[in-house]
mmCIF file of C-alpha atoms and ligand atoms in Angstrom:
data_model
loop_
_atom_site.group_PDB
_atom_site.id
_atom_site.type_symbol
_atom_site.label_atom_id
_atom_site.label_comp_id
_atom_site.label_asym_id
_atom_site.label_seq_id
_atom_site.Cartn_x
_atom_site.Cartn_y
_atom_site.Cartn_z
ATOM 1 C CA MET A 1 -25.562 268.950 -114.073
ATOM 2 C CA SER A 2 -22.991 268.006 -111.449
ATOM 3 C CA VAL A 3 -23.493 264.982 -109.260
ATOM 4 C CA HIS A 4 -22.703 265.510 -105.584
ATOM 5 C CA ALA A 5 -21.501 262.635 -103.468
ATOM 6 C CA ALA A 6 -23.638 262.066 -100.367
ATOM 7 C CA GLU A 7 -22.397 264.123 -97.401
ATOM 8 C CA PRO A 8 -19.977 262.016 -95.344
ATOM 9 C CA LEU A 9 -21.432 261.049 -91.973
ATOM 10 C CA ARG A 10 -19.902 263.130 -89.218
ATOM 11 C CA LYS A 11 -19.574 260.908 -86.157
ATOM 12 C CA VAL A 12 -20.778 262.524 -82.932
ATOM 13 C CA THR A 13 -17.969 262.892 -80.395
ATOM 14 C CA THR A 14 -17.899 264.177 -76.839
ATOM 15 C CA HIS A 15 -16.233 267.320 -78.223
ATOM 16 C CA ARG A 16 -19.156 267.780 -80.602
ATOM 17 C CA LEU A 17 -21.600 267.639 -77.666
ATOM 18 C CA PHE A 18 -19.626 270.446 -76.067
ATOM 19 C CA GLU A 19 -19.842 272.474 -79.305
ATOM 20 C CA MET A 20 -23.592 271.831 -79.458
ATOM 21 C CA LYS A 21 -23.995 273.304 -75.984
ATOM 22 C CA GLU A 22 -21.957 276.350 -77.020
ATOM 23 C CA ARG A 23 -24.249 276.833 -80.044
ATOM 24 C CA ASN A 24 -27.386 276.318 -77.952
ATOM 25 C CA GLU A 25 -28.263 273.257 -80.037
ATOM 26 C CA LYS A 26 -30.215 270.705 -77.996
ATOM 27 C CA ILE A 27 -28.746 267.209 -77.677
ATOM 28 C CA THR A 28 -30.955 264.143 -78.264
ATOM 29 C CA MET A 29 -30.260 260.888 -76.445
ATOM 30 C CA LEU A 30 -32.193 257.604 -76.382
ATOM 31 C CA THR A 31 -31.392 254.199 -74.986
ATOM 32 C CA ALA A 32 -30.897 251.127 -77.179
ATOM 33 C CA TYR A 33 -29.758 247.667 -76.186
ATOM 34 C CA ASP A 34 -29.724 245.688 -79.441
ATOM 35 C CA TYR A 35 -28.584 245.895 -83.073
ATOM 36 C CA THR A 36 -31.975 246.390 -84.757
ATOM 37 C CA MET A 37 -33.200 249.180 -82.481
ATOM 38 C CA ALA A 38 -29.796 250.913 -82.459
ATOM 39 C CA LYS A 39 -29.752 250.966 -86.265
ATOM 40 C CA ILE A 40 -33.173 252.650 -86.450
ATOM 41 C CA VAL A 41 -32.332 255.171 -83.730
ATOM 42 C CA ASP A 42 -28.989 256.010 -85.345
ATOM 43 C CA GLN A 43 -30.562 256.419 -88.795
ATOM 44 C CA ALA A 44 -33.187 258.719 -87.237
ATOM 45 C CA GLY A 45 -30.341 261.088 -86.335
ATOM 46 C CA ILE A 46 -30.355 260.749 -82.535
ATOM 47 C CA ASP A 47 -27.074 262.268 -81.283
ATOM 48 C CA VAL A 48 -26.287 259.903 -78.400
ATOM 49 C CA ILE A 49 -27.279 256.265 -77.903
ATOM 50 C CA LEU A 50 -27.144 255.114 -74.307
ATOM 51 C CA VAL A 51 -26.693 251.413 -73.681
ATOM 52 C CA GLY A 52 -28.334 251.917 -70.322
ATOM 53 C CA ASP A 53 -28.379 249.498 -67.438
ATOM 54 C CA SER A 54 -32.143 250.062 -67.674
ATOM 55 C CA ALA A 55 -31.721 246.936 -69.849
ATOM 56 C CA SER A 56 -32.035 245.245 -66.461
ATOM 57 C CA ASN A 57 -35.680 246.405 -66.290
ATOM 58 C CA VAL A 58 -36.879 246.471 -69.890
ATOM 59 C CA ILE A 59 -34.866 243.562 -71.331
ATOM 60 C CA ALA A 60 -34.087 241.248 -68.406
ATOM 61 C CA GLY A 61 -37.275 241.882 -66.405
ATOM 62 C CA ASN A 62 -35.585 242.772 -63.120
ATOM 63 C CA ILE A 63 -37.177 245.232 -60.696
ATOM 64 C CA THR A 64 -33.985 247.283 -60.258
ATOM 65 C CA THR A 65 -30.833 247.896 -62.304
ATOM 66 C CA LEU A 66 -28.607 246.301 -59.652
ATOM 67 C CA PRO A 67 -28.441 242.725 -61.038
ATOM 68 C CA MET A 68 -26.911 243.852 -64.358
ATOM 69 C CA THR A 69 -23.438 242.373 -64.843
ATOM 70 C CA LEU A 70 -20.383 243.627 -66.691
ATOM 71 C CA ASP A 71 -20.677 240.728 -69.162
ATOM 72 C CA GLU A 72 -24.319 241.608 -69.864
ATOM 73 C CA MET A 73 -23.505 245.291 -70.459
ATOM 74 C CA ILE A 74 -20.681 244.247 -72.788
ATOM 75 C CA TYR A 75 -23.080 241.986 -74.727
ATOM 76 C CA HIS A 76 -25.558 244.845 -75.229
ATOM 77 C CA GLY A 77 -22.809 247.377 -75.976
ATOM 78 C CA ARG A 78 -21.249 245.155 -78.632
ATOM 79 C CA SER A 79 -24.629 244.554 -80.325
ATOM 80 C CA VAL A 80 -25.358 248.286 -80.448
ATOM 81 C CA MET A 81 -21.891 249.203 -81.703
ATOM 82 C CA LYS A 82 -22.290 246.906 -84.723
ATOM 83 C CA ALA A 83 -25.270 249.015 -85.866
ATOM 84 C CA VAL A 84 -24.217 252.589 -85.167
ATOM 85 C CA GLU A 85 -22.461 254.829 -87.678
ATOM 86 C CA ARG A 86 -23.150 258.369 -86.462
ATOM 87 C CA ALA A 87 -24.307 258.577 -82.848
ATOM 88 C CA LEU A 88 -22.008 258.721 -79.848
ATOM 89 C CA VAL A 89 -22.426 255.405 -78.031
ATOM 90 C CA VAL A 90 -22.313 255.515 -74.235
ATOM 91 C CA VAL A 91 -22.321 252.342 -72.135
ATOM 92 C CA ASP A 92 -23.466 252.354 -68.495
ATOM 93 C CA MET A 93 -21.004 250.868 -66.016
ATOM 94 C CA PRO A 94 -23.113 248.394 -64.020
ATOM 95 C CA PHE A 95 -23.560 248.368 -60.248
ATOM 96 C CA GLY A 96 -20.551 246.835 -58.493
ATOM 97 C CA SER A 97 -18.102 247.419 -61.333
ATOM 98 C CA TYR A 98 -16.694 250.781 -60.207
ATOM 99 C CA GLN A 99 -17.810 251.821 -56.699
ATOM 100 C CA GLY A 100 -15.271 251.991 -53.879
ATOM 101 C CA ASN A 101 -12.327 250.594 -55.814
ATOM 102 C CA SER A 102 -10.652 252.635 -58.537
ATOM 103 C CA THR A 103 -8.439 249.731 -59.662
ATOM 104 C CA LEU A 104 -11.524 247.579 -60.263
ATOM 105 C CA ALA A 105 -13.222 250.574 -61.917
ATOM 106 C CA LEU A 106 -10.391 251.009 -64.412
ATOM 107 C CA ALA A 107 -10.286 247.276 -65.177
ATOM 108 C CA SER A 108 -14.078 247.230 -65.748
ATOM 109 C CA ALA A 109 -13.908 250.357 -67.918
ATOM 110 C CA ILE A 110 -11.099 248.934 -70.041
ATOM 111 C CA ARG A 111 -13.049 245.701 -70.569
ATOM 112 C CA ILE A 112 -16.114 247.611 -71.785
ATOM 113 C CA MET A 113 -14.062 249.817 -74.116
ATOM 114 C CA LYS A 114 -12.005 246.926 -75.549
ATOM 115 C CA GLU A 115 -14.839 244.410 -75.906
ATOM 116 C CA THR A 116 -17.593 246.738 -77.205
ATOM 117 C CA GLY A 117 -15.724 249.509 -79.019
ATOM 118 C CA ALA A 118 -18.008 252.071 -77.306
ATOM 119 C CA ASP A 119 -17.149 255.772 -77.343
ATOM 120 C CA CYS A 120 -17.830 256.701 -73.731
ATOM 121 C CA LEU A 121 -18.965 255.375 -70.338
ATOM 122 C CA LYS A 122 -21.566 256.595 -67.834
ATOM 123 C CA LEU A 123 -21.185 256.276 -64.060
ATOM 124 C CA GLU A 124 -23.668 257.163 -61.329
ATOM 125 C CA GLY A 125 -22.589 259.356 -58.430
ATOM 126 C CA GLY A 126 -20.484 262.351 -57.420
ATOM 127 C CA GLU A 127 -17.776 262.864 -54.804
ATOM 128 C CA GLU A 128 -18.084 259.286 -53.498
ATOM 129 C CA ILE A 129 -16.940 257.830 -56.849
ATOM 130 C CA LEU A 130 -14.469 260.572 -57.769
ATOM 131 C CA ASP A 131 -11.356 258.356 -57.424
ATOM 132 C CA SER A 132 -12.848 255.876 -59.891
ATOM 133 C CA VAL A 133 -13.870 258.669 -62.275
ATOM 134 C CA LYS A 134 -10.359 260.196 -62.221
ATOM 135 C CA ARG A 135 -8.660 256.835 -62.714
ATOM 136 C CA ILE A 136 -10.833 255.962 -65.732
ATOM 137 C CA LEU A 137 -10.365 259.434 -67.227
ATOM 138 C CA SER A 138 -6.592 259.079 -66.781
ATOM 139 C CA ALA A 139 -6.714 256.157 -69.230
ATOM 140 C CA GLY A 140 -8.225 258.437 -71.889
ATOM 141 C CA ILE A 141 -11.739 257.077 -71.537
ATOM 142 C CA PRO A 142 -14.477 259.746 -71.735
ATOM 143 C CA ILE A 143 -17.094 259.726 -68.979
ATOM 144 C CA ILE A 144 -20.625 261.042 -68.646
ATOM 145 C CA GLY A 145 -21.717 261.529 -65.016
ATOM 146 C CA HIS A 146 -25.202 260.813 -63.649
ATOM 147 C CA LEU A 147 -26.659 262.670 -60.635
ATOM 148 C CA GLY A 148 -30.061 263.124 -59.006
ATOM 149 C CA LEU A 149 -32.171 259.962 -58.990
ATOM 150 C CA THR A 150 -29.410 257.446 -59.574
ATOM 151 C CA PRO A 151 -31.227 254.081 -59.906
ATOM 152 C CA GLN A 152 -28.230 252.030 -58.695
ATOM 153 C CA SER A 153 -28.760 253.718 -55.276
ATOM 154 C CA ILE A 154 -32.469 252.895 -55.078
ATOM 155 C CA ASN A 155 -31.949 250.857 -51.914
ATOM 156 C CA LYS A 156 -30.499 253.949 -50.213
ATOM 157 C CA PHE A 157 -33.292 256.263 -51.482
ATOM 158 C CA GLY A 158 -36.080 253.739 -50.855
ATOM 159 C CA THR A 159 -38.285 255.454 -53.473
ATOM 160 C CA TYR A 160 -38.202 256.638 -57.097
ATOM 161 C CA THR A 161 -39.550 260.064 -56.136
ATOM 162 C CA VAL A 162 -38.034 263.412 -57.227
ATOM 163 C CA ARG A 163 -34.568 264.024 -55.694
ATOM 164 C CA ALA A 164 -32.886 267.202 -54.427
ATOM 165 C CA ARG A 165 -36.027 269.094 -53.436
ATOM 166 C CA GLU A 166 -34.390 269.835 -50.084
ATOM 167 C CA GLU A 167 -31.696 272.523 -49.915
ATOM 168 C CA GLN A 168 -28.986 270.247 -48.527
ATOM 169 C CA GLU A 169 -29.357 267.626 -51.268
ATOM 170 C CA ALA A 170 -29.608 270.356 -53.941
ATOM 171 C CA LYS A 171 -26.355 271.963 -52.697
ATOM 172 C CA ARG A 172 -24.618 268.585 -52.732
ATOM 173 C CA LEU A 173 -25.840 267.944 -56.283
ATOM 174 C CA ILE A 174 -24.521 271.319 -57.490
ATOM 175 C CA SER A 175 -21.166 270.681 -55.811
ATOM 176 C CA ASP A 176 -20.976 267.134 -57.297
ATOM 177 C CA ALA A 177 -21.737 268.495 -60.770
ATOM 178 C CA HIS A 178 -18.899 271.020 -60.467
ATOM 179 C CA LEU A 179 -16.526 268.289 -59.233
ATOM 180 C CA LEU A 180 -17.385 266.055 -62.205
ATOM 181 C CA GLU A 181 -16.766 268.934 -64.606
ATOM 182 C CA GLU A 182 -13.479 269.890 -62.914
ATOM 183 C CA VAL A 183 -12.029 266.377 -63.162
ATOM 184 C CA GLY A 184 -12.891 266.208 -66.869
ATOM 185 C CA CYS A 185 -16.275 264.538 -67.413
ATOM 186 C CA SER A 186 -17.758 265.216 -70.853
ATOM 187 C CA ALA A 187 -21.393 265.686 -69.827
ATOM 188 C CA ILE A 188 -23.781 264.917 -66.967
ATOM 189 C CA VAL A 189 -27.200 263.243 -66.935
ATOM 190 C CA LEU A 190 -29.550 264.730 -64.315
ATOM 191 C CA GLU A 191 -32.450 262.459 -63.462
ATOM 192 C CA LYS A 192 -35.741 263.426 -61.818
ATOM 193 C CA ILE A 193 -34.830 266.670 -60.059
ATOM 194 C CA PRO A 194 -36.623 270.070 -60.004
ATOM 195 C CA ALA A 195 -36.416 271.874 -63.364
ATOM 196 C CA GLN A 196 -35.085 275.055 -61.766
ATOM 197 C CA LEU A 197 -32.181 273.230 -60.116
ATOM 198 C CA ALA A 198 -31.311 271.438 -63.361
ATOM 199 C CA GLY A 199 -31.408 274.792 -65.186
ATOM 200 C CA GLN A 200 -29.058 276.300 -62.616
ATOM 201 C CA VAL A 201 -26.562 273.456 -63.059
ATOM 202 C CA ALA A 202 -26.789 273.766 -66.866
ATOM 203 C CA SER A 203 -26.082 277.495 -66.708
ATOM 204 C CA GLU A 204 -23.176 277.167 -64.246
ATOM 205 C CA LEU A 205 -21.398 274.354 -66.130
ATOM 206 C CA LYS A 206 -19.698 274.452 -69.520
ATOM 207 C CA ILE A 207 -20.232 270.733 -70.186
ATOM 208 C CA PRO A 208 -23.666 269.628 -71.493
ATOM 209 C CA ILE A 209 -26.388 268.669 -69.023
ATOM 210 C CA ILE A 210 -28.795 266.053 -70.322
ATOM 211 C CA GLY A 211 -32.038 265.701 -68.421
ATOM 212 C CA ILE A 212 -34.605 262.991 -67.794
ATOM 213 C CA GLY A 213 -37.422 264.370 -65.691
ATOM 214 C CA ALA A 214 -35.317 267.498 -65.164
ATOM 215 C CA GLY A 215 -37.253 270.080 -67.206
ATOM 216 C CA ASN A 216 -36.341 271.935 -70.371
ATOM 217 C CA GLN A 217 -33.720 274.404 -69.152
ATOM 218 C CA VAL A 218 -30.992 271.836 -69.794
ATOM 219 C CA ASP A 219 -28.875 271.109 -72.873
ATOM 220 C CA GLY A 220 -30.515 267.879 -73.999
ATOM 221 C CA GLN A 221 -32.983 265.141 -73.146
ATOM 222 C CA VAL A 222 -32.792 261.378 -72.698
ATOM 223 C CA LEU A 223 -35.586 258.796 -72.498
ATOM 224 C CA VAL A 224 -35.664 255.030 -72.218
ATOM 225 C CA ILE A 225 -36.743 253.835 -75.679
ATOM 226 C CA HIS A 226 -39.237 251.225 -74.454
ATOM 227 C CA ASP A 227 -41.001 253.962 -72.461
ATOM 228 C CA MET A 228 -41.141 256.594 -75.226
ATOM 229 C CA LEU A 229 -42.351 253.982 -77.726
ATOM 230 C CA GLY A 230 -45.181 253.022 -75.378
ATOM 231 C CA MET A 231 -44.089 249.425 -74.882
ATOM 232 C CA THR A 232 -44.087 249.687 -71.072
ATOM 233 C CA ASN A 233 -47.663 250.815 -70.585
ATOM 234 C CA GLY A 234 -47.672 250.250 -66.811
ATOM 235 C CA PHE A 235 -45.056 252.991 -66.303
ATOM 236 C CA SER A 236 -46.361 256.579 -66.537
ATOM 237 C CA PRO A 237 -44.215 259.137 -64.722
ATOM 238 C CA ARG A 238 -45.073 262.787 -65.387
ATOM 239 C CA PHE A 239 -41.861 263.388 -67.357
ATOM 240 C CA LEU A 240 -42.571 260.673 -69.917
ATOM 241 C CA ARG A 241 -43.959 261.661 -73.331
ATOM 242 C CA ARG A 242 -45.045 258.647 -75.380
ATOM 243 C CA TYR A 243 -44.340 258.958 -79.109
ATOM 244 C CA ALA A 244 -46.021 255.692 -80.094
ATOM 245 C CA ASN A 245 -48.190 252.964 -78.647
ATOM 246 C CA LEU A 246 -46.135 249.926 -79.612
ATOM 247 C CA HIS A 247 -47.669 247.896 -76.809
ATOM 248 C CA ASP A 248 -51.010 247.904 -78.625
ATOM 249 C CA VAL A 249 -49.437 247.553 -82.091
ATOM 250 C CA ILE A 250 -47.472 244.440 -81.020
ATOM 251 C CA PHE A 251 -50.373 243.026 -78.986
ATOM 252 C CA GLU A 252 -52.797 243.366 -81.893
ATOM 253 C CA ALA A 253 -50.298 241.959 -84.423
ATOM 254 C CA ALA A 254 -49.644 238.922 -82.191
ATOM 255 C CA GLN A 255 -53.401 238.339 -81.777
ATOM 256 C CA HIS A 256 -53.986 238.714 -85.530
ATOM 257 C CA TYR A 257 -51.169 236.244 -86.332
ATOM 258 C CA SER A 258 -52.526 233.762 -83.794
ATOM 259 C CA LYS A 259 -56.012 233.990 -85.349
ATOM 260 C CA ASP A 260 -54.613 233.492 -88.883
ATOM 261 C CA VAL A 261 -52.500 230.445 -87.920
ATOM 262 C CA LYS A 262 -55.284 228.778 -85.967
ATOM 263 C CA SER A 263 -57.822 229.334 -88.772
ATOM 264 C CA GLY A 264 -55.389 227.980 -91.390
ATOM 265 C CA ASP A 265 -55.374 231.353 -93.226
ATOM 266 C CA PHE A 266 -51.580 231.724 -92.775
ATOM 267 C CA PRO A 267 -49.595 230.781 -94.755
ATOM 268 C CA ASN A 268 -51.626 231.032 -97.969
ATOM 269 C CA GLU A 269 -50.595 229.756 -101.415
ATOM 270 C CA LYS A 270 -48.450 232.806 -102.187
ATOM 271 C CA GLU A 271 -46.658 232.458 -98.869
ATOM 272 C CA GLN A 272 -45.316 228.962 -99.495
ATOM 273 C CA TYR A 273 -42.809 227.224 -101.837
HETATM 274 O O1 KIV B 1 -30.007 253.216 -67.735
HETATM 275 C C1 KIV B 1 -30.611 254.165 -68.254
HETATM 276 O O2 KIV B 1 -31.462 254.002 -69.140
HETATM 277 C C2 KIV B 1 -30.318 255.512 -67.781
HETATM 278 C C3 KIV B 1 -31.218 256.608 -68.234
HETATM 279 C C4 KIV B 1 -32.469 256.582 -67.443
HETATM 280 C C5 KIV B 1 -30.557 257.935 -68.162
HETATM 281 O O3 KIV B 1 -29.395 255.694 -67.059
#
């Protein structure tokens, strides 16, 4: 009987995402912000781990993603990178670190890459950030774009409702997606737009389109891990499927522990030295 060595882990790269699209293989993406969660998600075989600036909401307790700083994103990115062996790790560039100034954008991007060791960056926006996108790409740093409901622009939108329902905004989104592909982005996240529009973009572009609230005619899906695990039970958009109810699991465990400590049941004789 011959003994086979375990298959070597094949690290996911931006090129591999492109191949997956060509093969019609759906791409899985989840957020993670810390070592422990990133390790579980990576071992579960998720293709892309996004160190999202949604950390601002689910970790830091802010209402929007705008307060997130470059230092905070680097902290989360570095923690995730220590855990991940297979997945492609993408770090969000935070609000204020790349808009309107391509020199600042490149400096911010280089800091994230050097200090976290991440594989790729994600930036929100289209034509209006194209100079920054090109400058970062020129340094050999892969970029994933993000169009549709871009949370860093929430003060412009004024609402978290579905974007690009109107023809003018839909046309602009299609044109922005083409621009991002032409300059060399590796993929695009489309957030909260009509499924048909997302499907059109996915069929017109060669690079993968990863949706969140953008239907199933795209090349992959992304969810915020706290939402899909049911930890944020006050947040229930239509696009969200909950795969667990960790809110109740954690709540009940904390209550049980409290009861055991107060009654003197914990620790028992076997749980002490
Ligand atoms: O920050 C984030 O989690 C994101 C996803 C919603 C795509 O950008």
